[in-house]
Coordinates of C-alpha atoms and ligand atoms in Angstrom, one line a residue:
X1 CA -6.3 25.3 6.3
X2 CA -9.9 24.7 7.5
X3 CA -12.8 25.0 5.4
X4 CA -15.0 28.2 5.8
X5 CA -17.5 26.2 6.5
X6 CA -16.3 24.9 9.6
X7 CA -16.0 27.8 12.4
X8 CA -14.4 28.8 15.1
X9 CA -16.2 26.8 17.1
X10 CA -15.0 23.7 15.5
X11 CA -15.1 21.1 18.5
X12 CA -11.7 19.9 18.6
X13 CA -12.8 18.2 22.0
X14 CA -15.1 16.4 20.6
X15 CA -13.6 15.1 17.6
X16 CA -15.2 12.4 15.0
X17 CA -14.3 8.7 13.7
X18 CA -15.3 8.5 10.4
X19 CA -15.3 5.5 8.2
X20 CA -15.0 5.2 4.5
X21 CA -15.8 1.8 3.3
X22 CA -15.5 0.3 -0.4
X23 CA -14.1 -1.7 -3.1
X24 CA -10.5 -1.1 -4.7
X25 CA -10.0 2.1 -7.1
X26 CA -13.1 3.7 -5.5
X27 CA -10.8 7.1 -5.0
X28 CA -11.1 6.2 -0.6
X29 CA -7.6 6.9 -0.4
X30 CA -7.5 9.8 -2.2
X31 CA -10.6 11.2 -0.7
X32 CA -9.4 9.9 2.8
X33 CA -6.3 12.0 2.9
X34 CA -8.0 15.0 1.8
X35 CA -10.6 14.8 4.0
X36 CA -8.5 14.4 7.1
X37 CA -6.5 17.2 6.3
X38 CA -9.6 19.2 6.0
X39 CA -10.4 18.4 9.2
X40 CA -6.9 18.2 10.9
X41 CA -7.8 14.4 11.9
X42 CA -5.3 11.4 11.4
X43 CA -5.9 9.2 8.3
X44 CA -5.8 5.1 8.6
X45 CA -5.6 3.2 5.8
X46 CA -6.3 -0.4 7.1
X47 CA -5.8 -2.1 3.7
X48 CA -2.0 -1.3 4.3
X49 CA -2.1 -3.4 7.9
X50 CA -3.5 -6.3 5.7
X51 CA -0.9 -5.3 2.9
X52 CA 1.9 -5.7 5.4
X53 CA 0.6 -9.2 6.4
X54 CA 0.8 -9.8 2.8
X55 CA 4.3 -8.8 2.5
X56 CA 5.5 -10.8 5.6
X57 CA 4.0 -14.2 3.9
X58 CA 5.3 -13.4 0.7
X59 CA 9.0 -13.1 2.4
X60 CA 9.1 -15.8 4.8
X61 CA 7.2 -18.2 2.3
X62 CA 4.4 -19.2 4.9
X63 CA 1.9 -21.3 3.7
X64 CA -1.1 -19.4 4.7
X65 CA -3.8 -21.8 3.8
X66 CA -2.1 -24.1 6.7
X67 CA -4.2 -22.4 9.7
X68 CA -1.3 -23.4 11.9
X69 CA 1.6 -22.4 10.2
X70 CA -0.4 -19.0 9.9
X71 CA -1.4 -18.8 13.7
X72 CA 2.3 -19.5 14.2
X73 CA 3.6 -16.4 11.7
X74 CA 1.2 -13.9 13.4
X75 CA 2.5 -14.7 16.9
X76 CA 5.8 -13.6 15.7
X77 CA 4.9 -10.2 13.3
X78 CA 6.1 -7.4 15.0
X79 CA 4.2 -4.7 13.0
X80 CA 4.4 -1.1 14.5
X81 CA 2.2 1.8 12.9
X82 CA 3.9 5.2 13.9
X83 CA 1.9 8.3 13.7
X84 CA 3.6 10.8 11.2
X85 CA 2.2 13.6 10.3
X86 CA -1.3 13.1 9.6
X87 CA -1.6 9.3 9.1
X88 CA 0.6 6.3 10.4
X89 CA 3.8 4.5 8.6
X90 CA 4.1 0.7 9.0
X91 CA 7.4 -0.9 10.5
X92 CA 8.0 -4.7 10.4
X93 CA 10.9 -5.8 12.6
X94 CA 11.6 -1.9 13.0
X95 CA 12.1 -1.6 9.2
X96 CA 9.5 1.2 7.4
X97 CA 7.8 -1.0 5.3
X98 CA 5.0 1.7 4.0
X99 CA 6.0 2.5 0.3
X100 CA 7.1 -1.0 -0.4
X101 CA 3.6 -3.2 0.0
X102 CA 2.2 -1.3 -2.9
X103 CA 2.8 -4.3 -5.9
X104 CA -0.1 -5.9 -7.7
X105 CA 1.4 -9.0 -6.2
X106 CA 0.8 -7.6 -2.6
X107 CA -2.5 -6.7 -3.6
X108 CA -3.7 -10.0 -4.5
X109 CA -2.0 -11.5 -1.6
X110 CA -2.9 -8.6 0.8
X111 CA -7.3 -9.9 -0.8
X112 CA -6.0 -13.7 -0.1
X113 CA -4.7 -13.3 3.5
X114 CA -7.0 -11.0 4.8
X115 CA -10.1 -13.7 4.4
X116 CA -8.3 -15.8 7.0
X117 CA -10.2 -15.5 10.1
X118 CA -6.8 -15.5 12.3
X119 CA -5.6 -12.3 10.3
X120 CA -8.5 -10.8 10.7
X121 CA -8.7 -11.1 14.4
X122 CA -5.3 -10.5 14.6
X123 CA -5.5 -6.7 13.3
X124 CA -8.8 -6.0 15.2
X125 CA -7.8 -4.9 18.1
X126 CA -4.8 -3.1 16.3
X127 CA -7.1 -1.2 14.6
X128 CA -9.8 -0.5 17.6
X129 CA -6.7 1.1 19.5
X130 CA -5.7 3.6 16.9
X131 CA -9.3 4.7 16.9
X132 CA -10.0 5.1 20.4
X133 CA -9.4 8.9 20.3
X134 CA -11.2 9.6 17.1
X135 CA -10.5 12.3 15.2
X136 CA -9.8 9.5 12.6
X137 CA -10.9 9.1 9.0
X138 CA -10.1 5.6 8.4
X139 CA -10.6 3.8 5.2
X140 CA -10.9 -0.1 4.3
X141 CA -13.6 -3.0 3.6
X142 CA -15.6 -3.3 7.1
X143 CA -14.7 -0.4 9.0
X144 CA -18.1 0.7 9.3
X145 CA -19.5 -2.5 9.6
X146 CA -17.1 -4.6 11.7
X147 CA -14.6 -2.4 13.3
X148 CA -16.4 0.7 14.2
X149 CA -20.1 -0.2 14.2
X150 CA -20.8 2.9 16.4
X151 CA -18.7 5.8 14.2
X152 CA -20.0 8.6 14.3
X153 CA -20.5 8.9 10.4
X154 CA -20.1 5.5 8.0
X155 CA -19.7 6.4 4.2
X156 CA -19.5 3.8 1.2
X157 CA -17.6 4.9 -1.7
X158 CA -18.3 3.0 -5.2
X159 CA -17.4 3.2 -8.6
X160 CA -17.8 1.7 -12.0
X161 CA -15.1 -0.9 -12.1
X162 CA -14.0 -0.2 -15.7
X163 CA -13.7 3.8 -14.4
X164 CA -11.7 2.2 -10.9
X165 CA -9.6 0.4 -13.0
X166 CA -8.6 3.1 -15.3
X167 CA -7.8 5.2 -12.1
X168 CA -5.3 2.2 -11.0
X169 CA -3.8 2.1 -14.2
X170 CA -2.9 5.8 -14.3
X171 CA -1.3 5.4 -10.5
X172 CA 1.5 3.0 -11.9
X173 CA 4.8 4.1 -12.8
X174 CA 5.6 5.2 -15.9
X175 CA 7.7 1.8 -17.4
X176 CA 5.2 -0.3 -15.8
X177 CA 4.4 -4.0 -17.4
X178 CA 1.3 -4.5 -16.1
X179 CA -1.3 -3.7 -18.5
X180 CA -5.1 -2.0 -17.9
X181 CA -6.1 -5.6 -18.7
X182 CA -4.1 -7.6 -16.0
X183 CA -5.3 -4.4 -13.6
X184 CA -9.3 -5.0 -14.7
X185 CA -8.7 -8.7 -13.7
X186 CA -7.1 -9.0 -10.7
X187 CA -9.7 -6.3 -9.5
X188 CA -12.9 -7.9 -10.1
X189 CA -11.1 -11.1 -8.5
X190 CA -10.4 -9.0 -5.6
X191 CA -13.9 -7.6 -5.4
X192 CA -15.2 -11.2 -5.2
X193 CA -13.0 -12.5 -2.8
X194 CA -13.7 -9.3 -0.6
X195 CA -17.6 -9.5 -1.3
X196 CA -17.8 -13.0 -1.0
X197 CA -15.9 -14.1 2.1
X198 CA -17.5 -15.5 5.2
X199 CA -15.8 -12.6 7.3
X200 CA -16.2 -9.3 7.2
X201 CA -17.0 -9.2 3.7
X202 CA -16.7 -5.9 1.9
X203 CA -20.7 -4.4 1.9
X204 CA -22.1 -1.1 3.0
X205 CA -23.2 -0.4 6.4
X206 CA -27.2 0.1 6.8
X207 CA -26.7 3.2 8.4
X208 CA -23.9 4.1 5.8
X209 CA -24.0 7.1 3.4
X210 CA -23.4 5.5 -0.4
X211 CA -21.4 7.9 -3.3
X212 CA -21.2 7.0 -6.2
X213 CA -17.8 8.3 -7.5
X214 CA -17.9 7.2 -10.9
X215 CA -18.6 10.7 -12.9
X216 CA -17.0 13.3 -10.2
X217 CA -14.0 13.9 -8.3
X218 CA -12.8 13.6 -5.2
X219 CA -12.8 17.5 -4.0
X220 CA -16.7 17.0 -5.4
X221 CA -16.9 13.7 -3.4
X222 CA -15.1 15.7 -0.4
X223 CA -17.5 18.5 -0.6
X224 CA -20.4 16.1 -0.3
X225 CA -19.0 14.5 2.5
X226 CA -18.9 17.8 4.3
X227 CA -22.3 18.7 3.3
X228 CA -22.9 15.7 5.8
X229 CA -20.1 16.2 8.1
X230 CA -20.0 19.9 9.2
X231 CA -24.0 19.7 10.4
X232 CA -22.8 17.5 12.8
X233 CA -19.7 19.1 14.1
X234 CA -22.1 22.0 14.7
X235 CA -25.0 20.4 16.3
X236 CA -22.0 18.6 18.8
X237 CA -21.0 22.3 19.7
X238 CA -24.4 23.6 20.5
Ligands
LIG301 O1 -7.5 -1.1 0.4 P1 -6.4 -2.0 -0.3 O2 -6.6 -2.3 -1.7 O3 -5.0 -1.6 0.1 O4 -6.6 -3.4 0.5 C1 -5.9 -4.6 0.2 C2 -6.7 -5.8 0.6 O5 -6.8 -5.9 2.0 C3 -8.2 -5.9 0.0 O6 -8.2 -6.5 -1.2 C4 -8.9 -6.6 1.1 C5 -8.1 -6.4 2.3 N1 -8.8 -5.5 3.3 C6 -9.7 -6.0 4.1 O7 -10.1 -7.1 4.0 N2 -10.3 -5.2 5.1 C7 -10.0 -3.9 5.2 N3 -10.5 -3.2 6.1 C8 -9.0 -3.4 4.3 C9 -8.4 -4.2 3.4

Protein backbone atom coordinates (compact mmCIF):
# COMPACT_ATOMS: atom_id res chain seq x y z
CA UNK A 1 0.00 0.00 0.00
CA UNK A 2 1.44 3.44 -0.58
CA UNK A 3 2.18 5.88 2.00
CA UNK A 4 -0.26 8.81 2.52
CA UNK A 5 2.24 10.81 1.96
CA UNK A 6 2.80 9.99 -1.51
CA UNK A 7 -0.31 11.03 -3.77
CA UNK A 8 -2.06 10.37 -6.55
CA UNK A 9 0.15 11.95 -8.49
CA UNK A 10 2.95 9.66 -7.70
CA UNK A 11 5.16 9.69 -10.94
CA UNK A 12 5.32 6.28 -11.81
CA UNK A 13 6.87 7.56 -15.26
CA UNK A 14 9.39 8.95 -13.74
CA UNK A 15 10.53 6.55 -11.31
CA UNK A 16 13.85 6.86 -8.98
CA UNK A 17 17.24 4.79 -8.45
CA UNK A 18 18.11 4.98 -5.06
CA UNK A 19 21.14 3.77 -3.42
CA UNK A 20 21.81 2.58 0.10
CA UNK A 21 25.33 2.24 0.85
CA UNK A 22 27.11 0.78 4.15
CA UNK A 23 28.87 -1.61 6.26
CA UNK A 24 27.44 -5.23 7.26
CA UNK A 25 24.56 -5.37 9.97
CA UNK A 26 23.74 -1.65 9.24
CA UNK A 27 19.82 -2.83 8.86
CA UNK A 28 20.29 -1.93 4.54
CA UNK A 29 18.51 -4.99 3.82
CA UNK A 30 15.93 -4.65 6.05
CA UNK A 31 15.39 -1.09 5.37
CA UNK A 32 15.85 -1.79 1.58
CA UNK A 33 13.03 -4.14 1.23
CA UNK A 34 10.73 -2.02 3.07
CA UNK A 35 11.39 0.85 1.38
CA UNK A 36 10.87 -0.61 -2.07
CA UNK A 37 7.75 -1.89 -1.25
CA UNK A 38 6.71 1.41 -0.09
CA UNK A 39 7.40 2.66 -3.20
CA UNK A 40 6.45 -0.35 -5.41
CA UNK A 41 10.18 -0.23 -6.88
CA UNK A 42 12.38 -3.46 -7.31
CA UNK A 43 14.97 -4.21 -4.52
CA UNK A 44 18.82 -5.20 -5.54
CA UNK A 45 20.82 -6.46 -3.14
CA UNK A 46 24.40 -6.49 -4.80
CA UNK A 47 26.20 -8.16 -1.87
CA UNK A 48 24.26 -11.43 -2.96
CA UNK A 49 25.91 -11.04 -6.79
CA UNK A 50 29.31 -10.96 -4.90
CA UNK A 51 27.90 -13.74 -2.47
CA UNK A 52 27.26 -15.91 -5.44
CA UNK A 53 30.82 -15.45 -6.76
CA UNK A 54 31.72 -16.51 -3.35
CA UNK A 55 29.79 -19.67 -3.54
CA UNK A 56 31.03 -20.64 -7.08
CA UNK A 57 34.88 -20.48 -5.76
CA UNK A 58 34.15 -22.17 -2.74
CA UNK A 59 32.57 -25.15 -4.89
CA UNK A 60 34.84 -25.49 -7.75
CA UNK A 61 37.99 -24.88 -5.35
CA UNK A 62 39.46 -21.92 -7.58
CA UNK A 63 42.32 -20.32 -6.32
CA UNK A 64 41.20 -16.77 -6.39
CA UNK A 65 44.35 -15.06 -5.44
CA UNK A 66 45.72 -16.67 -9.00
CA UNK A 67 44.43 -13.65 -11.21
CA UNK A 68 44.37 -16.18 -14.03
CA UNK A 69 42.71 -18.98 -12.71
CA UNK A 70 40.04 -16.30 -11.55
CA UNK A 71 39.79 -14.51 -15.02
CA UNK A 72 39.36 -18.09 -16.28
CA UNK A 73 36.24 -19.02 -13.57
CA UNK A 74 34.38 -15.70 -14.41
CA UNK A 75 34.42 -16.43 -18.15
CA UNK A 76 32.56 -19.50 -17.34
CA UNK A 77 29.84 -18.30 -14.37
CA UNK A 78 26.69 -18.36 -15.76
CA UNK A 79 24.86 -16.24 -13.07
CA UNK A 80 21.20 -15.19 -14.01
CA UNK A 81 19.27 -12.74 -11.54
CA UNK A 82 15.37 -13.25 -12.29
CA UNK A 83 13.00 -10.64 -11.23
CA UNK A 84 10.45 -12.04 -8.76
CA UNK A 85 8.25 -10.21 -7.17
CA UNK A 86 9.82 -7.24 -5.94
CA UNK A 87 13.55 -7.99 -6.07
CA UNK A 88 15.65 -10.55 -8.15
CA UNK A 89 16.69 -14.45 -7.28
CA UNK A 90 20.14 -15.59 -8.26
CA UNK A 91 20.55 -18.83 -10.55
CA UNK A 92 24.01 -20.37 -11.18
CA UNK A 93 24.00 -22.92 -14.04
CA UNK A 94 20.01 -22.57 -13.85
CA UNK A 95 20.03 -23.76 -10.23
CA UNK A 96 18.32 -20.88 -7.61
CA UNK A 97 21.12 -20.30 -5.58
CA UNK A 98 19.50 -17.22 -3.46
CA UNK A 99 18.85 -18.79 0.10
CA UNK A 100 21.95 -20.82 0.03
CA UNK A 101 24.99 -18.06 -0.12
CA UNK A 102 23.88 -16.81 3.27
CA UNK A 103 26.83 -18.77 5.62
CA UNK A 104 29.38 -16.91 7.60
CA UNK A 105 31.79 -18.77 5.36
CA UNK A 106 30.25 -17.10 2.19
CA UNK A 107 30.38 -13.93 3.90
CA UNK A 108 34.02 -13.91 4.42
CA UNK A 109 34.59 -15.29 1.11
CA UNK A 110 31.89 -13.17 -0.60
CA UNK A 111 34.48 -9.69 1.50
CA UNK A 112 37.68 -11.75 -0.03
CA UNK A 113 36.58 -12.06 -3.66
CA UNK A 114 34.93 -9.03 -4.21
CA UNK A 115 38.40 -6.97 -3.72
CA UNK A 116 39.64 -8.62 -6.83
CA UNK A 117 39.51 -6.05 -9.53
CA UNK A 118 38.32 -8.80 -12.25
CA UNK A 119 35.15 -9.60 -10.03
CA UNK A 120 34.49 -6.37 -9.63
CA UNK A 121 34.43 -5.50 -13.27
CA UNK A 122 32.92 -8.46 -13.91
CA UNK A 123 29.50 -7.63 -11.99
CA UNK A 124 29.58 -3.91 -13.15
CA UNK A 125 27.86 -3.94 -16.03
CA UNK A 126 25.56 -6.66 -14.49
CA UNK A 127 24.58 -4.38 -12.09
CA UNK A 128 24.32 -1.07 -14.52
CA UNK A 129 21.69 -3.18 -16.62
CA UNK A 130 19.30 -3.93 -13.86
CA UNK A 131 19.27 -0.26 -13.03
CA UNK A 132 18.77 1.21 -16.26
CA UNK A 133 14.91 1.59 -15.67
CA UNK A 134 15.17 2.77 -12.16
CA UNK A 135 12.57 2.45 -9.97
CA UNK A 136 15.33 0.54 -7.95
CA UNK A 137 16.40 0.67 -4.39
CA UNK A 138 19.56 -1.06 -4.51
CA UNK A 139 21.81 -1.75 -1.60
CA UNK A 140 25.63 -2.68 -1.31
CA UNK A 141 29.23 -1.00 -0.62
CA UNK A 142 29.79 1.52 -3.72
CA UNK A 143 26.56 1.80 -5.20
CA UNK A 144 26.40 5.36 -4.75
CA UNK A 145 29.81 5.94 -5.38
CA UNK A 146 30.89 3.59 -8.14
CA UNK A 147 27.90 2.10 -9.77
CA UNK A 148 25.37 4.81 -9.83
CA UNK A 149 27.28 8.05 -9.35
CA UNK A 150 24.30 9.97 -10.87
CA UNK A 151 21.25 8.26 -8.67
CA UNK A 152 18.88 10.26 -8.00
CA UNK A 153 19.21 10.02 -4.09
CA UNK A 154 22.59 8.21 -2.40
CA UNK A 155 22.03 7.33 1.33
CA UNK A 156 24.74 5.75 3.88
CA UNK A 157 23.49 3.64 6.51
CA UNK A 158 25.88 3.13 9.68
CA UNK A 159 25.77 1.61 12.94
CA UNK A 160 27.69 0.89 16.01
CA UNK A 161 29.37 -2.36 15.28
CA UNK A 162 28.81 -4.01 18.70
CA UNK A 163 24.76 -2.97 17.98
CA UNK A 164 25.37 -4.48 13.99
CA UNK A 165 26.69 -7.45 15.37
CA UNK A 166 24.08 -8.16 17.85
CA UNK A 167 21.48 -7.65 15.02
CA UNK A 168 23.50 -10.54 13.00
CA UNK A 169 23.52 -12.66 15.88
CA UNK A 170 19.73 -12.60 16.38
CA UNK A 171 19.23 -13.44 12.38
CA UNK A 172 20.90 -16.93 12.81
CA UNK A 173 19.06 -20.00 13.29
CA UNK A 174 18.10 -21.12 16.31
CA UNK A 175 20.88 -24.32 16.94
CA UNK A 176 23.41 -22.06 15.44
CA UNK A 177 27.32 -22.66 16.61
CA UNK A 178 28.56 -19.58 15.79
CA UNK A 179 28.75 -17.44 18.62
CA UNK A 180 28.21 -13.27 19.03
CA UNK A 181 31.95 -13.47 19.41
CA UNK A 182 33.04 -15.24 16.12
CA UNK A 183 30.12 -12.79 14.47
CA UNK A 184 31.91 -9.44 16.11
CA UNK A 185 35.20 -10.72 14.51
CA UNK A 186 34.68 -11.74 11.24
CA UNK A 187 32.73 -8.29 10.95
CA UNK A 188 35.16 -5.86 11.83
CA UNK A 189 37.61 -8.01 9.46
CA UNK A 190 35.11 -7.55 6.86
CA UNK A 191 34.71 -3.79 7.44
CA UNK A 192 38.44 -3.48 6.94
CA UNK A 193 38.86 -5.41 4.00
CA UNK A 194 35.77 -3.39 2.47
CA UNK A 195 37.14 0.05 3.79
CA UNK A 196 40.49 -0.60 2.96
CA UNK A 197 40.70 -2.09 -0.49
CA UNK A 198 42.11 -0.28 -3.45
CA UNK A 199 38.66 -0.61 -5.36
CA UNK A 200 35.64 0.60 -4.68
CA UNK A 201 36.13 0.65 -1.06
CA UNK A 202 33.09 0.80 1.11
CA UNK A 203 32.78 4.99 2.07
CA UNK A 204 29.99 7.37 1.79
CA UNK A 205 29.29 9.33 -1.28
CA UNK A 206 29.82 13.26 -0.83
CA UNK A 207 26.59 13.98 -2.03
CA UNK A 208 25.23 10.96 0.16
CA UNK A 209 22.61 11.34 3.05
CA UNK A 210 24.41 9.60 6.33
CA UNK A 211 21.89 7.75 9.17
CA UNK A 212 22.93 6.66 11.87
CA UNK A 213 20.87 3.51 12.69
CA UNK A 214 22.36 2.58 15.89
CA UNK A 215 19.45 3.80 18.52
CA UNK A 216 16.22 3.49 15.98
CA UNK A 217 14.55 1.21 13.74
CA UNK A 218 14.18 0.65 10.52
CA UNK A 219 10.31 1.94 9.99
CA UNK A 220 12.08 5.15 11.90
CA UNK A 221 15.08 4.94 9.45
CA UNK A 222 12.34 4.35 6.58
CA UNK A 223 10.40 7.36 7.58
CA UNK A 224 13.48 9.51 7.38
CA UNK A 225 14.21 8.39 4.20
CA UNK A 226 10.87 9.48 2.92
CA UNK A 227 11.13 12.73 4.63
CA UNK A 228 13.87 13.09 1.82
CA UNK A 229 12.38 10.98 -0.79
CA UNK A 230 8.68 12.11 -1.26
CA UNK A 231 9.85 16.10 -1.78
CA UNK A 232 11.36 14.87 -4.64
CA UNK A 233 8.82 12.66 -6.23
CA UNK A 234 6.74 15.79 -5.88
CA UNK A 235 8.87 18.45 -7.23
CA UNK A 236 9.49 15.62 -10.51
CA UNK A 237 5.57 15.89 -10.91
CA UNK A 238 5.22 19.57 -10.91
O1 LIG B 1 26.08 -6.99 1.81
P1 LIG B 1 26.72 -8.37 2.08
O2 LIG B 1 27.14 -8.54 3.48
O3 LIG B 1 25.86 -9.48 1.58
O4 LIG B 1 28.05 -8.36 1.15
C1 LIG B 1 28.98 -9.42 1.15
C2 LIG B 1 30.33 -8.87 0.73
O5 LIG B 1 30.27 -8.47 -0.64
C3 LIG B 1 30.82 -7.64 1.48
O6 LIG B 1 31.59 -8.00 2.61
C4 LIG B 1 31.62 -6.88 0.47
C5 LIG B 1 31.07 -7.31 -0.86
N1 LIG B 1 30.28 -6.27 -1.53
C6 LIG B 1 30.96 -5.32 -2.24
O7 LIG B 1 32.18 -5.33 -2.27
N2 LIG B 1 30.26 -4.40 -2.95
C7 LIG B 1 28.94 -4.36 -2.91
N3 LIG B 1 28.29 -3.44 -3.63
C8 LIG B 1 28.22 -5.30 -2.16
C9 LIG B 1 28.93 -6.25 -1.44
Amino acid sequence: MRPASIDDSHPVTNPLLITIDGPAGAGKTTVSRLLAELLEYRYLDTGALYRSVAYSVLINNIDFEDDADLTAHLKEFDLTPRADKNGFRLFWNDRDITDQIRTPEISMMASAVSAKPAVRNFLLDMQREMGKDKALVCEGRDMGTVIFPEADIKFFLDADPHVRACRRYKEMPPKTTVTLEDISRDMLQRDQNDSRRALSPLKPADDAIRIDCTHIDPQTVVRLMMACIVPMLKARNQ
